CSV table of C-alpha atoms in Angstrom, one decimal:
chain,number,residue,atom,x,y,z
M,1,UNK,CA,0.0,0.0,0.0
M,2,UNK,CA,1.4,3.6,-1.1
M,3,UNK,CA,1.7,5.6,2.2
M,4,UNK,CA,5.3,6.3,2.9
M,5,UNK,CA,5.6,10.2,3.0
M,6,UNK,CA,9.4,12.1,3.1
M,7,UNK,CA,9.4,15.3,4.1
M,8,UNK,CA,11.9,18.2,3.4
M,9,UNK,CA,12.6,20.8,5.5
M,10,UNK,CA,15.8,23.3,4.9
M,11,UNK,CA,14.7,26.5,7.3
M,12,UNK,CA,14.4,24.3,10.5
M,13,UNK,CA,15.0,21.2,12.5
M,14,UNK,CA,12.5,18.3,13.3
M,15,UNK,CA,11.0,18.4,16.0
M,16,UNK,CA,11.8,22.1,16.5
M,17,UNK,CA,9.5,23.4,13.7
M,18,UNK,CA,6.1,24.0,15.3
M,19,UNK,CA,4.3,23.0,11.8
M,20,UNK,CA,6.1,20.2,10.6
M,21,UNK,CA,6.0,18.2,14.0
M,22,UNK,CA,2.5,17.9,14.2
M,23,UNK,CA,1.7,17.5,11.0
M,24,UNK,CA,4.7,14.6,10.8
M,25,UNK,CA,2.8,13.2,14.1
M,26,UNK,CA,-0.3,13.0,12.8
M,27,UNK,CA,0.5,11.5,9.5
M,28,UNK,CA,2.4,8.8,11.7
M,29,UNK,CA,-0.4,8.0,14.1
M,30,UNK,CA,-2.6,8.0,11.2
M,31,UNK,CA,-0.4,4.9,9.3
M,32,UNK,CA,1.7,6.6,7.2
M,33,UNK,CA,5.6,5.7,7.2
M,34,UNK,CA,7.1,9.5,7.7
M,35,UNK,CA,10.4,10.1,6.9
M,36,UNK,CA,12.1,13.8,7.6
M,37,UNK,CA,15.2,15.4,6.0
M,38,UNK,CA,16.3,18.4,7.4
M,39,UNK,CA,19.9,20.3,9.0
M,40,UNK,CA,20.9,20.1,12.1
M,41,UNK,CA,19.8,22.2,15.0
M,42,UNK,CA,20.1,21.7,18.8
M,43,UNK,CA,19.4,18.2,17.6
M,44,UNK,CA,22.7,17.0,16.7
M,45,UNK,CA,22.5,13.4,15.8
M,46,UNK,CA,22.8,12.7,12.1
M,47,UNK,CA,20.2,10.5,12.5
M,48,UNK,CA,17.5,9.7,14.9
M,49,UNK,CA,14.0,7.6,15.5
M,50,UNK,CA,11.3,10.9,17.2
M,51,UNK,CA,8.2,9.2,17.9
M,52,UNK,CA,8.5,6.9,15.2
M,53,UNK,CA,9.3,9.6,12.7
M,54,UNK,CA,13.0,8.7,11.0
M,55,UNK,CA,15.0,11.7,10.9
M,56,UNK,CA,18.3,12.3,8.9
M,57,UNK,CA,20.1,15.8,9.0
M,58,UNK,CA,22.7,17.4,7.6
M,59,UNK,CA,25.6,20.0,8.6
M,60,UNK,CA,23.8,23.5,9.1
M,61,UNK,CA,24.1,25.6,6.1
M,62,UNK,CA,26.0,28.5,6.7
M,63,UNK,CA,23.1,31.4,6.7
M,64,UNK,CA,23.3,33.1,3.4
M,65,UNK,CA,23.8,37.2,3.3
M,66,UNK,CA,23.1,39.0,0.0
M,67,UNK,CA,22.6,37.5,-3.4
M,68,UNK,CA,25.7,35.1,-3.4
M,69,UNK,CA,25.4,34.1,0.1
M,70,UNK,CA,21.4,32.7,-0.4
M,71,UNK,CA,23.5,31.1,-3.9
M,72,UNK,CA,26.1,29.4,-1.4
M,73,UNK,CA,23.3,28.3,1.7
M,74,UNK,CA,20.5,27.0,-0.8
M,75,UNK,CA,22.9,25.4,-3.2
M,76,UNK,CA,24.6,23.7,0.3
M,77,UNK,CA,21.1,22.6,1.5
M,78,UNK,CA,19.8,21.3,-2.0
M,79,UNK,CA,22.8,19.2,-2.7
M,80,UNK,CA,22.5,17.4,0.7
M,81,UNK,CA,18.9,17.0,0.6
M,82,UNK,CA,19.5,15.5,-2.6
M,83,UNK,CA,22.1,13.0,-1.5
M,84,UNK,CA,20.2,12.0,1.5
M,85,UNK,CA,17.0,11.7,-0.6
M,86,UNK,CA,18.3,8.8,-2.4
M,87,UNK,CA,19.2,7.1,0.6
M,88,UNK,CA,16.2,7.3,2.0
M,89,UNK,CA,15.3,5.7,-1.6
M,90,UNK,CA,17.1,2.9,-0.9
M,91,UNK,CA,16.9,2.3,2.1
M,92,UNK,CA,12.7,3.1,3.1
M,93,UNK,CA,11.7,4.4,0.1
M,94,UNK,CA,9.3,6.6,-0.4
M,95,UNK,CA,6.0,7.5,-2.3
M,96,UNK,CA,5.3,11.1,-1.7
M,97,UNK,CA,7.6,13.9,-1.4
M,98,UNK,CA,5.8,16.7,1.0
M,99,UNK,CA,8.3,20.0,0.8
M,100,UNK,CA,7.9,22.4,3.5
M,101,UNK,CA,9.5,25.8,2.5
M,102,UNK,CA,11.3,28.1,2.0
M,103,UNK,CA,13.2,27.8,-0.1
M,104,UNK,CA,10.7,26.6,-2.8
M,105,UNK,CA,13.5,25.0,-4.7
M,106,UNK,CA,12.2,21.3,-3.4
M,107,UNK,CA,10.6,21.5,-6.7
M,108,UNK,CA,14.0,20.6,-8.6
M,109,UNK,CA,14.2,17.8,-6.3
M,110,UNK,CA,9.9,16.9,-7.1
M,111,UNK,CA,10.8,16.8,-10.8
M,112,UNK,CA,13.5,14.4,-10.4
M,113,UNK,CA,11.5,12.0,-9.0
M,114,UNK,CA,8.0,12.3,-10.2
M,115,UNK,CA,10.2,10.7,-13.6
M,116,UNK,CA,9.8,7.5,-11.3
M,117,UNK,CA,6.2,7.7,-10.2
M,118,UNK,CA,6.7,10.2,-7.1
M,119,UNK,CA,3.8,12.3,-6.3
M,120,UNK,CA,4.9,15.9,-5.0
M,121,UNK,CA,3.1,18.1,-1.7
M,122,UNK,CA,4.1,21.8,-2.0
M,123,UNK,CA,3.3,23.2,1.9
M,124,UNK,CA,3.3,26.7,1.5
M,125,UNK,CA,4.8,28.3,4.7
M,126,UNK,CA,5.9,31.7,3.4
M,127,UNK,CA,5.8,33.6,0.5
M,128,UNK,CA,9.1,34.0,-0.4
M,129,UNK,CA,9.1,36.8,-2.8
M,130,UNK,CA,6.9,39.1,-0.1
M,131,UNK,CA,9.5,37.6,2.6
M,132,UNK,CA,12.8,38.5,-0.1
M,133,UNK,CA,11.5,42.2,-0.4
M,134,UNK,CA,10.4,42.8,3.3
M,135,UNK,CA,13.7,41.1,4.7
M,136,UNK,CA,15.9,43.8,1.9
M,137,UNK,CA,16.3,47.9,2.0
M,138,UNK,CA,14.3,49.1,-0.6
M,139,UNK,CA,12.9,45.9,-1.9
M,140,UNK,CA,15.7,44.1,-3.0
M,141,UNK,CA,16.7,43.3,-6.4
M,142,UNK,CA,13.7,42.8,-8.8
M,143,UNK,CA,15.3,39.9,-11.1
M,144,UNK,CA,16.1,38.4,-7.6
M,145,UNK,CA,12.3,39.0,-6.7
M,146,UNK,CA,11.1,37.4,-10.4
M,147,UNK,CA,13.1,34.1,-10.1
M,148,UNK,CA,11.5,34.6,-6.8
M,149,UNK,CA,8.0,34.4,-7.9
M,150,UNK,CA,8.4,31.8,-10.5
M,151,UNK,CA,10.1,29.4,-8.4
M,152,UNK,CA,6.7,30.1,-6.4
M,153,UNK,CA,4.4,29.3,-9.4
M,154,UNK,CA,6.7,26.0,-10.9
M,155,UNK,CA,6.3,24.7,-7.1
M,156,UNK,CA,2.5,24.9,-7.2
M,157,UNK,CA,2.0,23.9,-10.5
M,158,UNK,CA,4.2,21.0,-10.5
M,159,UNK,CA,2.4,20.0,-7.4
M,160,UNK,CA,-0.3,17.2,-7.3
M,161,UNK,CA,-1.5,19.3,-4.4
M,162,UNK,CA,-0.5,22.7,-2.7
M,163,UNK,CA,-1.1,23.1,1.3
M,164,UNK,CA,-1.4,26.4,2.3
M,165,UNK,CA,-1.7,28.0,6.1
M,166,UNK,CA,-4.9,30.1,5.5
M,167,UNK,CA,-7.5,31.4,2.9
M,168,UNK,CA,-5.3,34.7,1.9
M,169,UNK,CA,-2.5,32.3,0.9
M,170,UNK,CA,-5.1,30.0,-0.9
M,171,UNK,CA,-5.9,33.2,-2.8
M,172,UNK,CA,-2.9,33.9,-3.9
M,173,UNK,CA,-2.1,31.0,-5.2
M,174,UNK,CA,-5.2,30.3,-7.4
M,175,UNK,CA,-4.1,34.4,-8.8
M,176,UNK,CA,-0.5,34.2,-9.0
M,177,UNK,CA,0.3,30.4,-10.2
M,178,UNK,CA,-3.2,30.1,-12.0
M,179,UNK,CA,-4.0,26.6,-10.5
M,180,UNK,CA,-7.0,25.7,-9.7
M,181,UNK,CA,-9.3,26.0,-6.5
M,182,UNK,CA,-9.6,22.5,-6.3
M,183,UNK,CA,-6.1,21.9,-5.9
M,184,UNK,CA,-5.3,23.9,-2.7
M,185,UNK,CA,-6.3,23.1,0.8
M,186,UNK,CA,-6.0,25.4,3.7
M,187,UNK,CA,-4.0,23.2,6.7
M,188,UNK,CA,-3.5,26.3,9.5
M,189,UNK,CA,-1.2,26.8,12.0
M,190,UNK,CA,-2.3,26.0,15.6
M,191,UNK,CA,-0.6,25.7,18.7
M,192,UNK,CA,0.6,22.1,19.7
M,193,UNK,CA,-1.3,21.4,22.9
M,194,UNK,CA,1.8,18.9,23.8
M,195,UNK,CA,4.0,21.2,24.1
M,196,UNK,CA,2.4,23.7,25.5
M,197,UNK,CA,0.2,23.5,28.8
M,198,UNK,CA,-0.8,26.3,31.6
M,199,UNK,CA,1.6,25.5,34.7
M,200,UNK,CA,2.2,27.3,38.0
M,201,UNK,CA,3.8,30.8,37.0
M,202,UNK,CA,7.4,31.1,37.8
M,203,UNK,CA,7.5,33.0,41.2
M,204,UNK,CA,10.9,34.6,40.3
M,205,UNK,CA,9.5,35.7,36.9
M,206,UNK,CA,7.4,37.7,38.4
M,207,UNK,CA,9.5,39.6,40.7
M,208,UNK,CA,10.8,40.9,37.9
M,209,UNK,CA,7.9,43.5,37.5
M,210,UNK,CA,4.1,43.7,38.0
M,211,UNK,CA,3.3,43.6,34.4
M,212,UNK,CA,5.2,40.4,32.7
M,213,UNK,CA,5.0,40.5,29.0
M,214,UNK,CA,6.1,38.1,26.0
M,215,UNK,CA,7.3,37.7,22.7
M,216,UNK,CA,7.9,34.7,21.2
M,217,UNK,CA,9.5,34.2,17.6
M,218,UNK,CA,12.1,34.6,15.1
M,219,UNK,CA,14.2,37.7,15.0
M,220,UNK,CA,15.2,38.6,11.8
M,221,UNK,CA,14.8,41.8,9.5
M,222,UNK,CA,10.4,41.6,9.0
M,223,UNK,CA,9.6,40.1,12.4
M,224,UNK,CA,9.3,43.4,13.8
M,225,UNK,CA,11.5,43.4,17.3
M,226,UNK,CA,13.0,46.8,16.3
M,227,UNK,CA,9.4,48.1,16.5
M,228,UNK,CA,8.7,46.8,19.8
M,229,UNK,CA,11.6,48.1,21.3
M,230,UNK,CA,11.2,51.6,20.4
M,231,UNK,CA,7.7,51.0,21.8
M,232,UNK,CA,9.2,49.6,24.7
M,233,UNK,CA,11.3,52.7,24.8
M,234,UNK,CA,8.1,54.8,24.4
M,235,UNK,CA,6.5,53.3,27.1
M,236,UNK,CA,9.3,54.0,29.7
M,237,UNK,CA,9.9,57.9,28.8
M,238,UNK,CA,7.1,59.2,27.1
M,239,UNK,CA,4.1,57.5,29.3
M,240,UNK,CA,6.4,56.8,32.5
M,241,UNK,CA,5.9,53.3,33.2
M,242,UNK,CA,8.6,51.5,35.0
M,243,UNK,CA,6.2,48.6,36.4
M,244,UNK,CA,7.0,46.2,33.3
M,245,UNK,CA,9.2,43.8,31.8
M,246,UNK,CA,9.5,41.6,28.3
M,247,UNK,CA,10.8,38.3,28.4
M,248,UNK,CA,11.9,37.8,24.5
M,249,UNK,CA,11.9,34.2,23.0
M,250,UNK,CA,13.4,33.1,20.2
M,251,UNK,CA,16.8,33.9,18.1
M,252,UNK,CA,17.5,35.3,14.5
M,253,UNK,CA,19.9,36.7,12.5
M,254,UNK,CA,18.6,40.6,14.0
M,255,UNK,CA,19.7,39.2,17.6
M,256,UNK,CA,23.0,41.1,18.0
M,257,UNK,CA,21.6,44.2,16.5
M,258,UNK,CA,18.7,43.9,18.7
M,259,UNK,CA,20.4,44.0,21.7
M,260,UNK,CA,22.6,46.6,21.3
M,261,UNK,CA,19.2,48.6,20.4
M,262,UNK,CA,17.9,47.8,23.7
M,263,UNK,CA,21.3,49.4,25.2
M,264,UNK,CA,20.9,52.5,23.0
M,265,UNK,CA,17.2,52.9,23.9
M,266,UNK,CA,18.3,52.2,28.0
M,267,UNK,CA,16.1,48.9,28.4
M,268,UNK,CA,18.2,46.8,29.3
M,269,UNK,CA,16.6,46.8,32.9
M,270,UNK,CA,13.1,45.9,31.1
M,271,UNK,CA,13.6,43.0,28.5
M,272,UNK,CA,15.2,39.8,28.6
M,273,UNK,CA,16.4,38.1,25.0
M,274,UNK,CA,16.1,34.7,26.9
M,275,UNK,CA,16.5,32.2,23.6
M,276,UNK,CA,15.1,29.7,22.2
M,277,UNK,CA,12.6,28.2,24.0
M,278,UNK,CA,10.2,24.6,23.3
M,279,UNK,CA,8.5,22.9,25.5
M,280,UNK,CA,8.3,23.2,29.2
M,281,UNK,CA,10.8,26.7,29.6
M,282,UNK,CA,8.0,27.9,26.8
M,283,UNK,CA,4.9,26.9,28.7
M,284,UNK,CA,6.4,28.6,31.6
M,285,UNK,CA,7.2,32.0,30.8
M,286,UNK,CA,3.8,32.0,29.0
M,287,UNK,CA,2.2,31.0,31.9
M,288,UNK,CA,3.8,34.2,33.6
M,289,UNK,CA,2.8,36.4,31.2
M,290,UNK,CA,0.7,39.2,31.8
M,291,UNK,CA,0.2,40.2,28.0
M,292,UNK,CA,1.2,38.6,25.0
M,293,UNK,CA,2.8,41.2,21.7
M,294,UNK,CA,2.9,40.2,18.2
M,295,UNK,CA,5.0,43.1,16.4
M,296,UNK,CA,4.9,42.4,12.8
M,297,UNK,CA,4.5,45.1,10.8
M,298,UNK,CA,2.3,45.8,7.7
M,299,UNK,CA,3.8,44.3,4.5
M,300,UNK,CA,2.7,42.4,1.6
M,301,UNK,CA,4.2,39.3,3.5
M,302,UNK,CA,2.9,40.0,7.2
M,303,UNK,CA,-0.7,40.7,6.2
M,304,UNK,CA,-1.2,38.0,4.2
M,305,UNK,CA,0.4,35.0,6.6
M,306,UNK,CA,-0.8,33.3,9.9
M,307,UNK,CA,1.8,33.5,12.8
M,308,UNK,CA,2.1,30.3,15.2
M,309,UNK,CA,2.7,32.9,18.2
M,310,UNK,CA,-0.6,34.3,18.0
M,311,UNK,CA,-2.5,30.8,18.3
M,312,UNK,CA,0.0,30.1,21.3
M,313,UNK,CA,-0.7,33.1,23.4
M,314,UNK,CA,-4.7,32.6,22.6
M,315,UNK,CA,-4.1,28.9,23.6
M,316,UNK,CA,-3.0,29.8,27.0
M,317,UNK,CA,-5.3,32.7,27.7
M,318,UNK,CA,-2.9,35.7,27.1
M,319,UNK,CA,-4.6,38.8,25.6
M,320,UNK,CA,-2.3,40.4,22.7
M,321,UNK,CA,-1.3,43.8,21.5
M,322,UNK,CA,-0.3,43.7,17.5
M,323,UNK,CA,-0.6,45.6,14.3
M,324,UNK,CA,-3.5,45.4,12.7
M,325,UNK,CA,-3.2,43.0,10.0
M,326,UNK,CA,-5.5,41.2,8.4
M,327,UNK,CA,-4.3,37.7,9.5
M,328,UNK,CA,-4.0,38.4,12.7
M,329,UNK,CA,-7.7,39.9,13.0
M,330,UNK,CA,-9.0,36.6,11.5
M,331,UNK,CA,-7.2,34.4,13.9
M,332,UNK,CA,-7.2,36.1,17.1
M,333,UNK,CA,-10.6,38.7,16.8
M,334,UNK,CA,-11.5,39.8,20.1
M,335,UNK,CA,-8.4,38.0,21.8
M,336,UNK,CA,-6.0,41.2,20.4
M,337,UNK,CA,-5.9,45.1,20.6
M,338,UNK,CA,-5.2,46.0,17.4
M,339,UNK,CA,-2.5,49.2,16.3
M,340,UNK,CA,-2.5,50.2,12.9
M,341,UNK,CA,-0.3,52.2,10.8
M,342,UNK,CA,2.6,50.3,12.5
M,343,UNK,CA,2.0,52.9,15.0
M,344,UNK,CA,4.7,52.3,17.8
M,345,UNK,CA,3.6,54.9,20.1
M,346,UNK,CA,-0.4,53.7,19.6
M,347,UNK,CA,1.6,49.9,21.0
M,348,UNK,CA,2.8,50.9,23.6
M,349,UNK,CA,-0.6,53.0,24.7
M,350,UNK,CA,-2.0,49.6,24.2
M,351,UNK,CA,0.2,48.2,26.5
M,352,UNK,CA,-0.5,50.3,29.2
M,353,UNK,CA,-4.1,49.8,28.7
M,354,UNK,CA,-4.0,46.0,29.5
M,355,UNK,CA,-1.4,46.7,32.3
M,356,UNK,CA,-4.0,48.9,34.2
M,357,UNK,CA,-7.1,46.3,32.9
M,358,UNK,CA,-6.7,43.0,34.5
M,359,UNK,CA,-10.8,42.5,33.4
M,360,UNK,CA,-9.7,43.4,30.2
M,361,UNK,CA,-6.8,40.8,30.0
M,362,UNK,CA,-9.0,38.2,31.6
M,363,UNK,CA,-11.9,38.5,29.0
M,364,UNK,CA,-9.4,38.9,25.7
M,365,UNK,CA,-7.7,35.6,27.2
M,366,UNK,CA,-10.9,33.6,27.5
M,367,UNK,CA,-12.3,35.2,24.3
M,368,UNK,CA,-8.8,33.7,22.8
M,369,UNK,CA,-8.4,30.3,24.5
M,370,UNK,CA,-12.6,29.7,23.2
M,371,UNK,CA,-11.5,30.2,20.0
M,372,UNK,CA,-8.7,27.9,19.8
M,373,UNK,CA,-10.3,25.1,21.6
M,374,UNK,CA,-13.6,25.7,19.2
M,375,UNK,CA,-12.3,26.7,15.7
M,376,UNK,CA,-8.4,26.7,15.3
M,377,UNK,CA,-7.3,23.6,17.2
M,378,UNK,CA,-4.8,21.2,15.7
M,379,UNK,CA,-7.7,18.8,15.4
M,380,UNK,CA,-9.3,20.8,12.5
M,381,UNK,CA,-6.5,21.2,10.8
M,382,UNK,CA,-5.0,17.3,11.0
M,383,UNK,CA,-8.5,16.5,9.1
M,384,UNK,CA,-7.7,18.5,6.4
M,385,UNK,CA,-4.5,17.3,6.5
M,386,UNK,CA,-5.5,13.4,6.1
M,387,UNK,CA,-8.2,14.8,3.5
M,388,UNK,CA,-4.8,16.0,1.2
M,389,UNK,CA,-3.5,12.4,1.6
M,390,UNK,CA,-6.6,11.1,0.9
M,391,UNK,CA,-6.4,12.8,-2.4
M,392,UNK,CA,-2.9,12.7,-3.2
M,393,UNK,CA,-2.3,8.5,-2.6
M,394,UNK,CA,-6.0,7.6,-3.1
M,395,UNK,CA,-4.8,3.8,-1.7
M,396,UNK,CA,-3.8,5.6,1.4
M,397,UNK,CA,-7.9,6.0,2.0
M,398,UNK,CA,-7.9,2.5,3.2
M,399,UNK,CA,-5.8,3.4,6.1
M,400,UNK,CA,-7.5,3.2,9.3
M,401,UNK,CA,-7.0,6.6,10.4
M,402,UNK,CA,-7.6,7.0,13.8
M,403,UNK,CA,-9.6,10.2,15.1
M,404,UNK,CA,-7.0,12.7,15.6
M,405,UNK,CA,-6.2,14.4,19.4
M,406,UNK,CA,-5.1,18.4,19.1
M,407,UNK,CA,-1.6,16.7,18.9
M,408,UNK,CA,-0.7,12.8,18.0
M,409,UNK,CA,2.0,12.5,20.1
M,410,UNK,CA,4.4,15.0,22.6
């Protein structure tokens, strides 16, 4: 029976990535036979068995800076995914190939072996050509932006079947690629209830200040941090609040910079860049939190994609302040104060406002957590997951596919 599924992943780790794990999960517990290429991470082994997932990495690219640095990471990346694609031939083989990008040059790879009977899975994180232009002064290069965009359309139209994380993506990608409506299916982001539980707040957390806030994320160029600091900064000596403190989550290639912005702007007494954080250190600063921020700014790439943070702080009853994007009003609603015009000052009055409202915070959190257990749980999405593989390996139907938990496995 056809239901053995690799999966390619160049941006990320397995487990780390909060999208691929439990969609690998639930295609496991469902009876598939997953298989995962990816680089290393804070996972080191070359290879490794995570909840009955087979996982082979490679060396870490080395992070790509300008035009002939993304040449020298992606052409790294591709070449060992390629190698260790036909091992994973030979040695489990393999019936679908399901790329996760970016980069959406998986598609070379697709073409290669749909000559043997392959079927191909584009999952659409990002949009690469919004990400290229909102990552690069000015806009970046616009051949650079075009090889871009037709990389985007060959991936989807080469596709047997294109997943993307929400209804504007979908849109897009009927428009842009010209493929039909029939051929896309929305699988969106939610928070992995396995990973992430309310626990008993952190006592010396919250010494730190009387208002504890939380960002969690990347942080490069288009995430944003740059606004929140200068929000931050706004809050301390324009509106005179000394009573909070930011606990920041995550890494990025914006990190150094960051910090020594937070020096410049004298916060250093007010935010913590704590890491990378999974798991149980995750569930517990989150569980500290007063308030929750999301700082991505308007862009042709932010107001058009779904961010995992925002379903994590709703999951765990945080309110959120964030710029009003279209995204972010569909997925949170009444969860969020919205700021628009990437107004920092207007944040950081919004902050206040839920520092002086614990009503407020209490009836955006519930508001959020109801909306996550009722509409954008995992358990929706893995259903429209299975319904792709339904379609895509129409054998694979026959599996006894077991009803689906938020999460298949921790």
């Amino acid at each position: 029976m056809s239901n053995r599924i690799l999966m390619l992943i160049e941006n990320a780790s397995f487990p780390r990535d909060n999208r691929v794990r439990p969609e690998a999960y639930t295609l496991k517990s469902a009876g598939y036979d997953v298989t995962v290429i990816c680089p290393v991470g804070q996972d080191k082994a070359r290879y490794e068995l995570v909840n009955g997932v087979h996982v082979y990495r490679y060396p870490a690219p080395p992070e790509g800076e300008g035009l002939f640095g993304f040449i020298v990471e992606y052409s790294f990346a591709m070449l060992w995914t390629f190698v260790l694609s036909l091992y994973v031939w030979t040695r489990h083989g393999f019936d679908v190939i399901h790329s996760h990008n970016p980069p959406d040059l998986f598609v070379f790879l697709a073409l290669f072996y749909k000559l043997f009977g392959k079927k191909y899975i584009f999952d659409h994180h990002d949009l690469t050509p919004e990400v290229y232009q909102a990552k690069t002064p000015l806009g970046g290069n616009a051949i650079v932006h075009r090889v871009l965009i037709e990389a985007e359309k060959l991936s989807c139209r080469v596709a047997d079947h294109v997943i993307a994380t929400n209804e504007s993506y979908k849109k897009l990608e009927i428009e842009r690629s010209g493929i039909p409506e029939s051929k896309v299916t929305v699988v969106r982001n939610a928070p992995d209830s396995s990973h992430l539980q309310q626990v008993a707040p952190d006592p010396e957390l919250r010494q730190k200040a009387s208002s504890i806030l939380c960002y969690i994320g990347e942080m490069a160029y288009q995430d944003g941090i740059d606004y929140l600091l200068r929000a931050f900064n706004h809050l301390r000596y324009k509106l005179n609040r000394e009573d909070f403190y930011c606990v920041l989550l995550g890494t990025g290639s914006e990190l150094d910079k960051l910090k020594e912005l937070a020096t410049e702007l004298q916060l250093n007494d007010h935010v913590w860049f704590y890491g990378w954080a999974n798991g149980p250190e995750l569930s517990l600063v989150l569980s500290s939190s007063d308030i929750c921020v999301d700082p991505d700014p308007s862009n042709p790439f932010n107001d058009r994609s779904t961010m995992v943070k925002m379903t994590e702080y709703m999951a765990l009853g945080k309110p959120i302040v964030a710029f009003d994007l279209p995204e972010h009003r569909f997925t949170a609603q009444g969860a969020a104060i919205y700021v628009k015009d990437n107004n920092e000052f207007e944040f950081a009055q919004a902050i206040e406002r839920l520092m002086d409202s614990p009503e407020l915070r209490n009836q955006m959190g519930m508001l959020g957590r109801e909306r996550i257990e009722t509409k954008l749980s995992w358990k929706q999405s893995s259903a429209n997951l299975l319904d792709v593989y339904s379609i895509v390996l129409p054998l694979s139907a026959q599996l006894e596919h077991k009803p689906q938990p938020d999460l298949t496995a921790s």
